[in-house]
Amino acid sequence: MQENMKETVQITGKGKTKQHAINAALGQVQKQVMAKYPNTMILRIEPRDVSILTATEKRYKETFMFFLFPRIRQEFEVKLEIALDLAVMHIEKVNFTVEDNTKNKLMKKLAKG
């Protein structure tokens, strides 16, 4: 029922600090895995290795009314490649038993009415 798999995903995150950028990227791991395996239930996602592909800091000057109160703003962007160990359960392999109670409910409604 449970299957162990290995997967690699590439994710990108942006933020006003380095920590926010990395957290934004790591928050996308589950979304990408679930999109890649739509007919499975993800039981466990365990990172094996994290590689930083790119890490950039963008700086720009911001002013009020074109020349007042100048300040330097920065934004961080990181692109990661993460090797994962996955434990998944295939939903289509689960055998459900069917209980048809529609006739009983209909008969109860007719008896009351």
Coordinates of C-alpha atoms in Angstrom, one line a residue:
M1 CA 0.0 0.0 0.0
Q2 CA 2.8 2.5 0.9
E3 CA 5.5 3.2 -1.6
N4 CA 8.8 4.9 -1.0
M5 CA 10.1 7.1 -3.8
K6 CA 13.0 9.5 -4.5
E7 CA 12.2 12.8 -6.2
T8 CA 14.0 16.1 -7.0
V9 CA 12.3 19.4 -7.1
Q10 CA 13.4 22.9 -8.0
I11 CA 11.8 25.8 -6.1
T12 CA 12.1 29.6 -6.0
G13 CA 11.3 32.0 -3.2
K14 CA 11.5 35.8 -2.8
G15 CA 11.4 37.9 0.3
K16 CA 12.6 41.1 2.0
T17 CA 15.1 39.1 4.1
K18 CA 17.2 36.1 3.4
Q19 CA 15.2 34.0 5.8
H20 CA 11.9 35.1 4.2
A21 CA 13.2 34.1 0.7
I22 CA 14.3 30.6 1.9
N23 CA 11.1 30.1 3.8
A24 CA 9.0 31.1 0.8
A25 CA 10.9 28.6 -1.3
L26 CA 10.6 25.7 1.2
G27 CA 6.9 26.4 1.5
Q28 CA 6.4 25.3 -2.1
V29 CA 7.9 21.8 -1.7
Q30 CA 4.6 20.2 -0.7
K31 CA 2.6 22.0 -3.5
Q32 CA 5.0 20.8 -6.2
V33 CA 5.1 17.2 -5.0
M34 CA 1.3 17.1 -4.7
A35 CA 0.9 18.6 -8.2
K36 CA 3.3 16.0 -9.6
Y37 CA 1.5 13.1 -8.0
P38 CA -2.2 14.0 -8.1
N39 CA -3.7 10.5 -7.4
T40 CA -1.6 9.8 -4.3
M41 CA -1.7 10.7 -0.6
I42 CA 1.6 12.1 0.5
L43 CA 2.5 10.5 3.9
R44 CA 6.0 11.8 4.4
I45 CA 8.3 14.3 2.6
E46 CA 11.8 14.1 3.9
P47 CA 14.6 16.2 2.4
R48 CA 17.9 14.4 1.7
D49 CA 20.0 17.2 0.2
V50 CA 19.5 20.9 -0.5
S51 CA 21.5 22.7 -3.2
I52 CA 21.4 26.4 -3.8
L53 CA 21.3 27.0 -7.5
T54 CA 21.1 30.8 -7.3
A55 CA 20.9 33.4 -4.5
T56 CA 20.6 37.0 -5.5
E57 CA 20.1 40.3 -3.7
K58 CA 18.5 43.1 -5.6
R59 CA 18.9 46.6 -4.4
Y60 CA 17.1 49.7 -5.6
K61 CA 16.7 53.3 -4.5
E62 CA 13.3 54.5 -3.4
T63 CA 12.4 58.1 -3.0
F64 CA 9.3 60.1 -2.0
M65 CA 8.1 62.7 -4.5
F66 CA 11.2 62.0 -6.8
F67 CA 13.9 63.3 -4.5
L68 CA 12.7 63.4 -0.8
F69 CA 13.7 60.8 1.8
P70 CA 15.8 58.5 -0.4
R71 CA 16.4 55.0 1.0
I72 CA 17.9 51.8 -0.3
R73 CA 15.5 48.8 -0.5
Q74 CA 16.5 45.2 -1.0
E75 CA 14.8 42.0 -2.1
F76 CA 16.3 38.5 -1.9
E77 CA 15.6 35.7 -4.3
V78 CA 16.8 32.1 -4.0
K79 CA 16.4 29.1 -6.3
L80 CA 16.9 25.7 -4.6
E81 CA 17.1 22.1 -5.8
I82 CA 16.0 19.7 -3.1
A83 CA 16.4 15.9 -3.3
L84 CA 13.5 14.2 -1.4
D85 CA 12.5 10.9 0.0
L86 CA 8.8 10.4 -0.3
A87 CA 6.4 8.0 1.3
V88 CA 3.2 7.9 -0.7
M89 CA 0.0 5.9 -0.8
H90 CA -1.8 5.4 -4.1
I91 CA -5.5 6.3 -3.7
E92 CA -6.7 4.2 -6.6
K93 CA -5.2 1.1 -5.0
V94 CA -7.5 1.4 -1.9
N95 CA -10.5 -0.9 -2.2
F96 CA -13.7 0.7 -0.8
T97 CA -16.7 -1.4 0.0
V98 CA -20.0 0.0 -1.2
E99 CA -23.0 0.2 1.2
D100 CA -26.2 1.2 -0.6
N101 CA -28.6 2.6 2.0
T102 CA -30.6 4.7 -0.4
K103 CA -33.6 2.3 -0.4
N104 CA -33.8 2.2 3.4
K105 CA -33.9 6.0 3.7
L106 CA -36.5 6.3 1.0
M107 CA -38.7 3.8 2.6
K108 CA -38.4 5.5 6.0
K109 CA -39.4 8.8 4.4
L110 CA -42.4 7.2 2.8
A111 CA -43.5 5.5 6.0
K112 CA -43.4 8.9 7.9
G113 CA -45.3 10.8 5.2

